Amino acid sequence: MSDPMTDILTVENLKTYFTVGDSVVKAVDGVSFSVREGEILGVVGESGCGKSTLGRTLLRLEDKAGGAVRFHDTDPFELNAQELKDFRRRTAMVFQDPSSSLNPRKRVDALLGQALRVHGIGTPAERNRKVQDILRETGISPEYRNRYPHQFSGGQKQRIGVARALMLDPELVVLDEAVSALDVSIQAQIINLLLDLKEERNLTYVFISHDLSVVEFVSDRIIVMYLGRIVEAAPKRTIMEKPLHPYTQALIGAFPSTEMKDRGKGIKAIEGDVPSPINPPKGCHFAPRCPFATDKCRAHYPPVTTTEEGHTVACWLHTPEGA
């Protein structure tokens, strides 16, 4: 078992910007965190908060605008072609929509075996056995390996997506809304599969979702994102029992569970929409929707404060000088 205190991934002041016409979209705007080897880090926030862009940037599927990403001691943005190929073997991603992430013109055996062929792993017979083994491990009958994606249900397609991500035996897997497109009963099956695979293979997950209840169930630690920035981060139990940021409290309070509403300290559901990342509000980005916002909140973005071991929050209410 890996040392749980070893960081497999370190992110420092990471920024990912996009140009739209004459404007700049700050999808990820200076986030810092680490992921420990063997843990599940949950990333939660509303649609448009930048969490999917963050996941893609971690694996160099998007270019960064600034900051640093380190996988072990390697910066993926400084790798040459061969080194990047090795990085691709050690990391993987499971995408939100299994229907669009699987090539409809290829059979399952070709979809899964492609990574092995690209990396020159094994003979054709060995690759075929590997495909059958990984299908069996993810709950798909190897007899179905000659079928096309449209011949599978949504849950089966996502199992195939998970199988494809594991073909090269990665260490780190980014799961981008991996269960949000599935029915609730199928969600539970895929989540249990992911948890079983994590234990069997000693994987590390970055689990991205807008569903706080799912994130709470699977994660060891949680970071809460809002408009490209991390507003709160803590171990799961701490953040669910003692949420500090009004946004986190509102997310918890919005769930139908009475227990979770109590933890949300009575804050009502958030009103309004997430502001545009093209023109974010001055000061705290959450201030226009926050019931506790003051003039200071609206004028200046709060510093990140560590209130207790392992719990950080960006909110003027929790700074020494207060709001």
mmCIF file of C-alpha atoms in Angstrom:
data_model
loop_
_atom_site.group_PDB
_atom_site.id
_atom_site.type_symbol
_atom_site.label_atom_id
_atom_site.label_comp_id
_atom_site.label_asym_id
_atom_site.label_seq_id
_atom_site.Cartn_x
_atom_site.Cartn_y
_atom_site.Cartn_z
ATOM 1 C CA MET A 1 0.000 0.000 0.000
ATOM 2 C CA SER A 2 1.343 3.422 -0.925
ATOM 3 C CA ASP A 3 2.246 6.010 1.681
ATOM 4 C CA PRO A 4 -0.959 8.110 1.925
ATOM 5 C CA MET A 5 1.093 11.223 2.627
ATOM 6 C CA THR A 6 3.007 11.090 -0.671
ATOM 7 C CA ASP A 7 1.771 13.646 -3.211
ATOM 8 C CA ILE A 8 1.316 12.149 -6.661
ATOM 9 C CA LEU A 9 0.118 15.476 -8.138
ATOM 10 C CA THR A 10 0.914 19.052 -7.132
ATOM 11 C CA VAL A 11 -0.780 22.105 -8.657
ATOM 12 C CA GLU A 12 0.441 25.649 -8.018
ATOM 13 C CA ASN A 13 -1.379 28.794 -9.159
ATOM 14 C CA LEU A 14 -2.662 27.021 -12.285
ATOM 15 C CA LYS A 15 -4.412 29.164 -14.885
ATOM 16 C CA THR A 16 -6.235 28.118 -18.046
ATOM 17 C CA TYR A 17 -7.544 30.948 -20.233
ATOM 18 C CA PHE A 18 -9.389 30.906 -23.547
ATOM 19 C CA THR A 19 -9.773 33.706 -26.075
ATOM 20 C CA VAL A 20 -13.316 34.349 -27.297
ATOM 21 C CA GLY A 21 -13.311 37.152 -29.824
ATOM 22 C CA ASP A 22 -11.679 40.101 -28.087
ATOM 23 C CA SER A 23 -12.350 38.705 -24.624
ATOM 24 C CA VAL A 24 -10.461 36.331 -22.338
ATOM 25 C CA VAL A 25 -12.315 33.567 -20.495
ATOM 26 C CA LYS A 26 -10.583 32.745 -17.213
ATOM 27 C CA ALA A 27 -11.821 29.171 -16.913
ATOM 28 C CA VAL A 28 -9.241 28.264 -14.269
ATOM 29 C CA ASP A 29 -7.826 31.281 -12.496
ATOM 30 C CA GLY A 30 -4.984 30.489 -10.117
ATOM 31 C CA VAL A 31 -5.762 27.255 -8.252
ATOM 32 C CA SER A 32 -3.371 25.395 -5.979
ATOM 33 C CA PHE A 33 -3.787 21.966 -4.379
ATOM 34 C CA SER A 34 -2.191 18.550 -4.122
ATOM 35 C CA VAL A 35 -3.424 14.991 -4.590
ATOM 36 C CA ARG A 36 -2.046 12.277 -2.359
ATOM 37 C CA GLU A 37 -1.141 8.899 -3.757
ATOM 38 C CA GLY A 38 -3.988 6.431 -3.293
ATOM 39 C CA GLU A 39 -6.687 8.979 -2.365
ATOM 40 C CA ILE A 40 -9.823 10.279 -4.054
ATOM 41 C CA LEU A 41 -9.892 14.067 -4.335
ATOM 42 C CA GLY A 42 -13.377 15.375 -5.066
ATOM 43 C CA VAL A 43 -13.835 18.563 -7.106
ATOM 44 C CA VAL A 44 -17.322 20.057 -6.858
ATOM 45 C CA GLY A 45 -19.098 23.159 -8.122
ATOM 46 C CA GLU A 46 -21.894 24.352 -10.377
ATOM 47 C CA SER A 47 -21.720 24.078 -14.158
ATOM 48 C CA GLY A 48 -19.382 26.737 -15.510
ATOM 49 C CA CYS A 49 -17.107 26.844 -12.469
ATOM 50 C CA GLY A 50 -14.107 25.490 -14.419
ATOM 51 C CA LYS A 51 -13.810 22.037 -12.886
ATOM 52 C CA SER A 52 -13.836 20.111 -16.191
ATOM 53 C CA THR A 53 -11.273 22.487 -17.709
ATOM 54 C CA LEU A 54 -9.156 21.943 -14.607
ATOM 55 C CA GLY A 55 -9.295 18.173 -15.081
ATOM 56 C CA ARG A 56 -8.303 18.419 -18.723
ATOM 57 C CA THR A 57 -5.451 20.807 -17.951
ATOM 58 C CA LEU A 58 -4.040 18.441 -15.313
ATOM 59 C CA LEU A 59 -3.519 15.854 -18.062
ATOM 60 C CA ARG A 60 -2.290 18.408 -20.638
ATOM 61 C CA LEU A 61 -5.421 18.062 -22.737
ATOM 62 C CA GLU A 62 -5.675 21.849 -22.497
ATOM 63 C CA ASP A 63 -2.805 24.343 -22.531
ATOM 64 C CA LYS A 64 -2.131 26.273 -19.351
ATOM 65 C CA ALA A 65 -1.828 30.059 -19.228
ATOM 66 C CA GLY A 66 0.299 30.046 -16.107
ATOM 67 C CA GLY A 67 1.247 28.209 -12.956
ATOM 68 C CA ALA A 68 2.620 24.702 -12.595
ATOM 69 C CA VAL A 69 1.473 21.095 -12.622
ATOM 70 C CA ARG A 70 3.748 18.361 -11.296
ATOM 71 C CA PHE A 71 3.016 14.642 -11.604
ATOM 72 C CA HIS A 72 5.511 13.109 -9.186
ATOM 73 C CA ASP A 73 8.573 15.182 -10.148
ATOM 74 C CA THR A 74 7.528 15.782 -13.747
ATOM 75 C CA ASP A 75 5.900 18.835 -15.316
ATOM 76 C CA PRO A 76 3.762 17.491 -18.205
ATOM 77 C CA PHE A 77 4.003 20.858 -19.968
ATOM 78 C CA GLU A 78 7.789 20.559 -20.224
ATOM 79 C CA LEU A 79 7.942 17.071 -21.741
ATOM 80 C CA ASN A 80 9.187 16.141 -25.197
ATOM 81 C CA ALA A 81 7.151 13.807 -27.411
ATOM 82 C CA GLN A 82 8.556 10.567 -25.998
ATOM 83 C CA GLU A 83 8.300 11.741 -22.397
ATOM 84 C CA LEU A 84 4.733 12.882 -22.998
ATOM 85 C CA LYS A 85 3.907 9.446 -24.378
ATOM 86 C CA ASP A 86 5.137 7.906 -21.125
ATOM 87 C CA PHE A 87 3.046 10.429 -19.164
ATOM 88 C CA ARG A 88 -0.011 9.308 -21.155
ATOM 89 C CA ARG A 89 0.633 5.727 -20.035
ATOM 90 C CA ARG A 90 0.628 6.708 -16.388
ATOM 91 C CA THR A 91 -2.480 8.917 -16.433
ATOM 92 C CA ALA A 92 -5.976 8.561 -17.874
ATOM 93 C CA MET A 93 -9.377 10.224 -18.074
ATOM 94 C CA VAL A 94 -12.972 8.999 -18.029
ATOM 95 C CA PHE A 95 -15.281 11.444 -19.787
ATOM 96 C CA GLN A 96 -18.835 12.511 -18.952
ATOM 97 C CA ASP A 97 -20.722 11.276 -22.003
ATOM 98 C CA PRO A 98 -19.803 7.700 -22.965
ATOM 99 C CA SER A 99 -21.787 7.960 -26.197
ATOM 100 C CA SER A 100 -19.709 10.839 -27.571
ATOM 101 C CA SER A 101 -16.363 9.679 -26.161
ATOM 102 C CA LEU A 102 -16.453 6.295 -27.952
ATOM 103 C CA ASN A 103 -15.866 6.203 -31.711
ATOM 104 C CA PRO A 104 -19.118 4.782 -33.152
ATOM 105 C CA ARG A 105 -17.273 3.315 -36.156
ATOM 106 C CA LYS A 106 -14.983 1.099 -34.097
ATOM 107 C CA ARG A 107 -15.757 -2.136 -32.327
ATOM 108 C CA VAL A 108 -14.983 -2.472 -28.641
ATOM 109 C CA ASP A 109 -11.885 -4.616 -29.175
ATOM 110 C CA ALA A 110 -10.417 -1.943 -31.467
ATOM 111 C CA LEU A 111 -11.361 0.879 -29.079
ATOM 112 C CA LEU A 112 -9.660 -0.804 -26.147
ATOM 113 C CA GLY A 113 -6.716 -2.240 -28.030
ATOM 114 C CA GLN A 114 -5.771 1.048 -29.691
ATOM 115 C CA ALA A 115 -3.731 2.315 -26.736
ATOM 116 C CA LEU A 116 -1.782 -0.927 -26.581
ATOM 117 C CA ARG A 117 -0.990 -0.720 -30.291
ATOM 118 C CA VAL A 118 0.047 2.944 -30.105
ATOM 119 C CA HIS A 119 2.434 2.199 -27.244
ATOM 120 C CA GLY A 120 3.723 -1.011 -28.850
ATOM 121 C CA ILE A 121 2.647 -3.218 -25.971
ATOM 122 C CA GLY A 122 2.334 -6.968 -26.512
ATOM 123 C CA THR A 123 1.672 -9.218 -29.468
ATOM 124 C CA PRO A 124 -1.759 -9.264 -31.127
ATOM 125 C CA ALA A 125 -2.675 -12.335 -29.076
ATOM 126 C CA GLU A 126 -1.504 -10.701 -25.846
ATOM 127 C CA ARG A 127 -3.435 -7.535 -26.641
ATOM 128 C CA ASN A 128 -6.559 -9.575 -27.318
ATOM 129 C CA ARG A 129 -6.211 -11.314 -23.946
ATOM 130 C CA LYS A 130 -5.702 -7.955 -22.227
ATOM 131 C CA VAL A 131 -8.892 -6.602 -23.819
ATOM 132 C CA GLN A 132 -10.862 -9.620 -22.668
ATOM 133 C CA ASP A 133 -9.417 -9.410 -19.153
ATOM 134 C CA ILE A 134 -10.224 -5.710 -18.740
ATOM 135 C CA LEU A 135 -13.767 -6.188 -20.076
ATOM 136 C CA ARG A 136 -14.315 -8.971 -17.566
ATOM 137 C CA GLU A 137 -12.863 -6.803 -14.785
ATOM 138 C CA THR A 138 -15.229 -3.928 -15.589
ATOM 139 C CA GLY A 139 -18.344 -6.109 -15.822
ATOM 140 C CA ILE A 140 -18.690 -6.543 -19.601
ATOM 141 C CA SER A 141 -18.754 -10.017 -21.121
ATOM 142 C CA PRO A 142 -15.690 -10.577 -23.344
ATOM 143 C CA GLU A 143 -18.102 -12.102 -25.860
ATOM 144 C CA TYR A 144 -19.289 -8.562 -26.600
ATOM 145 C CA ARG A 145 -15.875 -7.315 -27.718
ATOM 146 C CA ASN A 146 -16.878 -7.389 -31.405
ATOM 147 C CA ARG A 147 -19.903 -5.146 -30.881
ATOM 148 C CA TYR A 148 -20.139 -1.439 -31.679
ATOM 149 C CA PRO A 149 -20.860 1.239 -29.037
ATOM 150 C CA HIS A 150 -24.461 1.784 -30.163
ATOM 151 C CA GLN A 151 -25.217 -1.822 -29.227
ATOM 152 C CA PHE A 152 -24.638 -1.110 -25.534
ATOM 153 C CA SER A 153 -26.666 0.677 -22.867
ATOM 154 C CA GLY A 154 -25.439 3.912 -21.286
ATOM 155 C CA GLY A 155 -24.112 2.114 -18.227
ATOM 156 C CA GLN A 156 -22.323 -0.479 -20.368
ATOM 157 C CA LYS A 157 -20.768 2.284 -22.478
ATOM 158 C CA GLN A 158 -19.393 3.940 -19.367
ATOM 159 C CA ARG A 159 -17.968 0.607 -18.220
ATOM 160 C CA ILE A 160 -16.218 0.442 -21.583
ATOM 161 C CA GLY A 161 -14.984 4.008 -21.034
ATOM 162 C CA VAL A 162 -13.550 2.958 -17.675
ATOM 163 C CA ALA A 163 -11.983 -0.116 -19.275
ATOM 164 C CA ARG A 164 -10.331 2.042 -21.934
ATOM 165 C CA ALA A 165 -8.909 4.359 -19.262
ATOM 166 C CA LEU A 166 -7.338 1.392 -17.458
ATOM 167 C CA MET A 167 -5.831 -0.352 -20.489
ATOM 168 C CA LEU A 168 -2.332 1.009 -19.823
ATOM 169 C CA ASP A 169 -2.500 0.457 -16.045
ATOM 170 C CA PRO A 170 -2.344 4.171 -15.077
ATOM 171 C CA GLU A 171 -1.571 5.533 -11.623
ATOM 172 C CA LEU A 172 -3.805 8.624 -11.797
ATOM 173 C CA VAL A 173 -7.314 8.764 -13.288
ATOM 174 C CA VAL A 174 -9.334 11.966 -13.734
ATOM 175 C CA LEU A 175 -13.080 11.218 -13.705
ATOM 176 C CA ASP A 176 -14.954 14.103 -15.316
ATOM 177 C CA GLU A 177 -18.658 13.853 -14.369
ATOM 178 C CA ALA A 178 -18.270 10.121 -14.989
ATOM 179 C CA VAL A 179 -21.710 9.198 -13.612
ATOM 180 C CA SER A 180 -23.788 12.358 -14.170
ATOM 181 C CA ALA A 181 -25.251 11.185 -17.500
ATOM 182 C CA LEU A 182 -26.507 7.896 -16.009
ATOM 183 C CA ASP A 183 -29.710 6.877 -14.222
ATOM 184 C CA VAL A 184 -29.423 6.861 -10.431
ATOM 185 C CA SER A 185 -29.447 3.059 -10.141
ATOM 186 C CA ILE A 186 -26.735 2.770 -12.804
ATOM 187 C CA GLN A 187 -24.752 5.557 -11.117
ATOM 188 C CA ALA A 188 -24.498 3.420 -7.987
ATOM 189 C CA GLN A 189 -23.200 0.452 -9.986
ATOM 190 C CA ILE A 190 -20.516 2.511 -11.732
ATOM 191 C CA ILE A 191 -19.462 4.197 -8.481
ATOM 192 C CA ASN A 192 -19.089 0.818 -6.780
ATOM 193 C CA LEU A 193 -17.083 -0.426 -9.765
ATOM 194 C CA LEU A 194 -14.776 2.594 -9.569
ATOM 195 C CA LEU A 195 -14.242 2.109 -5.834
ATOM 196 C CA ASP A 196 -13.498 -1.598 -6.291
ATOM 197 C CA LEU A 197 -11.016 -0.879 -9.087
ATOM 198 C CA LYS A 198 -9.311 1.770 -6.982
ATOM 199 C CA GLU A 199 -8.662 -0.713 -4.186
ATOM 200 C CA GLU A 200 -7.645 -3.565 -6.477
ATOM 201 C CA ARG A 201 -5.272 -1.435 -8.560
ATOM 202 C CA ASN A 202 -4.239 1.134 -5.905
ATOM 203 C CA LEU A 203 -5.391 3.983 -8.138
ATOM 204 C CA THR A 204 -5.538 7.692 -7.379
ATOM 205 C CA TYR A 205 -8.658 9.553 -8.529
ATOM 206 C CA VAL A 206 -9.544 13.180 -9.170
ATOM 207 C CA PHE A 207 -13.345 12.891 -9.079
ATOM 208 C CA ILE A 208 -15.099 15.855 -10.713
ATOM 209 C CA SER A 209 -18.850 16.323 -10.252
ATOM 210 C CA HIS A 210 -21.568 18.926 -9.707
ATOM 211 C CA ASP A 211 -23.341 16.441 -7.405
ATOM 212 C CA LEU A 212 -22.151 17.056 -3.855
ATOM 213 C CA SER A 213 -23.826 13.915 -2.503
ATOM 214 C CA VAL A 214 -21.840 11.737 -4.912
ATOM 215 C CA VAL A 215 -18.618 13.618 -4.142
ATOM 216 C CA GLU A 216 -19.236 13.169 -0.423
ATOM 217 C CA PHE A 217 -19.754 9.429 -0.865
ATOM 218 C CA VAL A 218 -16.587 8.716 -2.833
ATOM 219 C CA SER A 219 -14.026 11.320 -1.740
ATOM 220 C CA ASP A 220 -11.357 11.513 0.939
ATOM 221 C CA ARG A 221 -10.892 15.278 0.498
ATOM 222 C CA ILE A 222 -13.034 17.864 -1.291
ATOM 223 C CA ILE A 223 -12.242 21.125 -3.035
ATOM 224 C CA VAL A 224 -15.088 23.505 -3.911
ATOM 225 C CA MET A 225 -14.691 25.626 -7.047
ATOM 226 C CA TYR A 226 -16.528 28.785 -8.024
ATOM 227 C CA LEU A 227 -15.879 30.742 -11.213
ATOM 228 C CA GLY A 228 -12.405 29.316 -11.807
ATOM 229 C CA ARG A 229 -11.131 29.509 -8.233
ATOM 230 C CA ILE A 230 -11.073 27.251 -5.186
ATOM 231 C CA VAL A 231 -13.192 28.779 -2.423
ATOM 232 C CA GLU A 232 -12.855 25.990 0.133
ATOM 233 C CA ALA A 233 -10.859 22.784 0.620
ATOM 234 C CA ALA A 234 -10.820 20.287 3.465
ATOM 235 C CA PRO A 235 -11.063 16.601 4.361
ATOM 236 C CA LYS A 236 -14.505 15.266 3.486
ATOM 237 C CA ARG A 237 -15.889 15.010 7.003
ATOM 238 C CA THR A 238 -14.676 18.502 7.902
ATOM 239 C CA ILE A 239 -16.149 20.194 4.855
ATOM 240 C CA MET A 240 -19.493 18.381 5.135
ATOM 241 C CA GLU A 241 -19.917 18.905 8.879
ATOM 242 C CA LYS A 242 -18.337 22.370 9.195
ATOM 243 C CA PRO A 243 -18.674 24.179 5.852
ATOM 244 C CA LEU A 244 -17.228 27.671 6.147
ATOM 245 C CA HIS A 245 -17.739 29.368 2.811
ATOM 246 C CA PRO A 246 -21.312 30.610 2.153
ATOM 247 C CA TYR A 247 -21.187 28.954 -1.275
ATOM 248 C CA THR A 248 -20.334 25.566 0.221
ATOM 249 C CA GLN A 249 -23.035 26.027 2.842
ATOM 250 C CA ALA A 250 -25.571 26.852 0.135
ATOM 251 C CA LEU A 251 -24.578 23.804 -1.930
ATOM 252 C CA ILE A 252 -25.124 21.570 1.084
ATOM 253 C CA GLY A 253 -28.336 23.344 2.065
ATOM 254 C CA ALA A 254 -29.762 22.856 -1.435
ATOM 255 C CA PHE A 255 -29.898 19.069 -1.075
ATOM 256 C CA PRO A 256 -33.230 17.472 -0.101
ATOM 257 C CA SER A 257 -31.732 15.491 2.814
ATOM 258 C CA THR A 258 -32.754 16.995 6.160
ATOM 259 C CA GLU A 259 -29.391 16.064 7.631
ATOM 260 C CA MET A 260 -27.517 17.896 4.887
ATOM 261 C CA LYS A 261 -29.772 20.951 5.209
ATOM 262 C CA ASP A 262 -28.930 21.109 8.901
ATOM 263 C CA ARG A 263 -25.256 21.066 7.983
ATOM 264 C CA GLY A 264 -25.937 23.900 5.550
ATOM 265 C CA LYS A 265 -26.878 26.105 8.508
ATOM 266 C CA GLY A 266 -30.223 27.065 7.034
ATOM 267 C CA ILE A 267 -28.910 28.948 4.009
ATOM 268 C CA LYS A 268 -31.455 28.929 1.227
ATOM 269 C CA ALA A 269 -30.761 27.737 -2.304
ATOM 270 C CA ILE A 270 -28.452 30.078 -4.196
ATOM 271 C CA GLU A 271 -30.249 32.685 -6.247
ATOM 272 C CA GLY A 272 -29.098 33.794 -9.686
ATOM 273 C CA ASP A 273 -26.629 32.249 -12.081
ATOM 274 C CA VAL A 274 -22.858 31.906 -12.071
ATOM 275 C CA PRO A 275 -21.446 35.180 -13.496
ATOM 276 C CA SER A 276 -19.644 35.106 -16.820
ATOM 277 C CA PRO A 277 -15.949 34.172 -16.598
ATOM 278 C CA ILE A 278 -15.379 36.739 -19.350
ATOM 279 C CA ASN A 279 -16.319 39.539 -16.972
ATOM 280 C CA PRO A 280 -16.156 38.209 -13.401
ATOM 281 C CA PRO A 281 -17.311 40.450 -10.550
ATOM 282 C CA LYS A 282 -14.747 42.642 -8.867
ATOM 283 C CA GLY A 283 -13.806 41.391 -5.418
ATOM 284 C CA CYS A 284 -15.194 38.056 -4.252
ATOM 285 C CA HIS A 285 -16.772 36.375 -7.275
ATOM 286 C CA PHE A 286 -19.564 34.978 -5.115
ATOM 287 C CA ALA A 287 -20.480 38.363 -3.594
ATOM 288 C CA PRO A 288 -23.384 39.138 -6.003
ATOM 289 C CA ARG A 289 -25.143 35.951 -4.805
ATOM 290 C CA CYS A 290 -23.978 35.899 -1.180
ATOM 291 C CA PRO A 291 -26.402 36.882 1.613
ATOM 292 C CA PHE A 292 -23.474 37.936 3.827
ATOM 293 C CA ALA A 293 -21.607 40.104 1.298
ATOM 294 C CA THR A 294 -20.312 43.491 2.440
ATOM 295 C CA ASP A 295 -18.742 46.396 0.561
ATOM 296 C CA LYS A 296 -15.337 44.884 1.338
ATOM 297 C CA CYS A 297 -16.387 41.588 -0.268
ATOM 298 C CA ARG A 298 -17.545 43.413 -3.379
ATOM 299 C CA ALA A 299 -14.341 45.442 -3.657
ATOM 300 C CA HIS A 300 -11.548 42.961 -2.855
ATOM 301 C CA TYR A 301 -11.020 39.241 -3.444
ATOM 302 C CA PRO A 302 -10.356 37.542 -0.077
ATOM 303 C CA PRO A 303 -7.067 35.815 0.717
ATOM 304 C CA VAL A 304 -6.969 32.082 1.380
ATOM 305 C CA THR A 305 -7.084 31.462 5.116
ATOM 306 C CA THR A 306 -6.225 28.244 6.915
ATOM 307 C CA THR A 307 -8.628 28.068 9.832
ATOM 308 C CA GLU A 308 -7.563 24.681 11.115
ATOM 309 C CA GLU A 309 -5.312 21.856 9.972
ATOM 310 C CA GLY A 310 -6.301 20.791 6.473
ATOM 311 C CA HIS A 311 -9.151 23.313 6.093
ATOM 312 C CA THR A 312 -8.730 26.366 3.859
ATOM 313 C CA VAL A 313 -11.285 28.951 2.804
ATOM 314 C CA ALA A 314 -11.285 32.119 0.687
ATOM 315 C CA CYS A 315 -13.830 34.294 2.454
ATOM 316 C CA TRP A 316 -13.564 37.621 4.285
ATOM 317 C CA LEU A 317 -15.810 36.231 7.049
ATOM 318 C CA HIS A 318 -12.982 33.925 8.079
ATOM 319 C CA THR A 319 -10.005 36.263 7.880
ATOM 320 C CA PRO A 320 -8.523 37.750 11.097
ATOM 321 C CA GLU A 321 -9.714 41.235 10.154
ATOM 322 C CA GLY A 322 -13.167 39.976 9.129
ATOM 323 C CA ALA A 323 -15.512 41.344 6.497
#
